[in-house]
Amino acid sequence: KIDLGKSLHIEGKKNGESMWTYDTKRTTKRTGDVFELTLDTEMTLSEKSKISKFLNKNYPYGAFKTRSNKIHIFVDKKNRNKLAPKFKVDVHLQKDGAKAVDLTADTTVSPYVFKLTAPNFFTRWGIQQSSIDITADHQIGKSLVIDANILGGLHLEAKRGDNAKNGRDVSLLVKKGGVQMFKVTWSTEKVNNANEFKFILHDKLEVNPESILFKNIISQYKFLTPFNTRSGEFEFYVNKVDKNVVLNKFYAKGVVMKDGNKALELLMTTNEQPYKFELFAPALLGNVKPGMTEAKISVAHNPGQSLEMKTNFQKFTGFKIYKTGSGNERKVEVNGKELVMGDYTLTDNSFSTKLTVGADYLEPKITWEGKLPQNKAEAEAFMLKNNIVVKVTGSKRNLDLSLNWKMTKPDFNFGTPENGKISLNAKGHNPRW
């Protein structure tokens, strides 16, 4: 018997005797403000039926003679939480007159409520409490506090908000059985104006050694050192007014402490002379080179005059490139020893240089037709026709090379013929050929 959308009655019989019945009634309310559904279900089952015998044999909670379900769903379309409309769900299930399941999920109140009572299910799975109760107090954009009576009692508390330093404060606390498992806090500061940008991050993490976070993650670190308390401060700064050769002056620095001991310290700056990169990180650098705790690199740059790098590395202590005072001559030193010295001359149609390594020298000169291109039209003419001559003299090698070419301007239309001619002549010798 069916009343479409409202009720349903079904009965199964065997030899005129009722084996089972199923009755359901439904009421629905739909408006622009709410959605509401009520569903009541009654079911009877004869012990003689095959369904009853199957349930007794295979279903862990056994068969039943009578069962009733009451379900009520309410949705407030006008009012929302963070992600969804406010709602309330109630489910009540009875078997043979005894309570089997009671479920309530309600976000129309504050704090939100979730409650589950299921005696047979709890007994089967070894759950001692009479019900699972969870509350969630959500202040949108400010805080979230969740309490649950499972696993000895869980408490989660998350907070966030703006601070007086143009930044934000964020914290997360987790407790189990009233004991703190971990707590993490972040605090930021920010300065941003026409002259500078600065961002600072402070963070702290406290971890209980009995927590899952410590046992499964932190204590299993392969390259880093485990800890119970870690704190850090990181700062990034950009000078919007002053530049070095290309980029704005800046620095990044930070320090990490673990259980009261310094675990990492970083400084990278072009805001001072010499520029610096310094890293103290024994846990990381010790994997690169046993016993190594810090890396230091400094770079002193005097544009047009010299560039010098110094390090604390054993095999590479640094290099220096600087003008000797004789024209454009420059000298290159590596690890404090002279590597090469060279001079160069650049004109509109030639480039020449002289490189000296100990007693050996090399003097290449390259010439071309016309001036070096200054615009697109000159570059086009330079590339369509030219004659490059390379002459190299040296203590142990020499080379005479000429390369000339001429071509029509290609239009990249493969149906149009193009003409081109290229010629290369070279002769010379060196110790190998």
PDB file of C-alpha atoms in Angstrom, residues 70 101 196 234 309 337 394 418:
ATOM      1  CA  LYS A  70      12.742   7.680  13.904  1.00  0.00           C
ATOM      2  CA  VAL A 101      21.072   3.654  18.560  1.00  0.00           C
ATOM      3  CA  GLU A 196      61.285  48.976   3.428  1.00  0.00           C
ATOM      4  CA  PHE A 234      63.023  34.236  11.309  1.00  0.00           C
ATOM      5  CA  MET A 309      84.893  35.587  -2.024  1.00  0.00           C
ATOM      6  CA  LYS A 337      97.316  31.550  -5.448  1.00  0.00           C
ATOM      7  CA  GLY A 394     100.653  32.294 -27.809  1.00  0.00           C
ATOM      8  CA  GLU A 418      66.685  31.801 -50.509  1.00  0.00           C
TER       9      GLU A 418
END
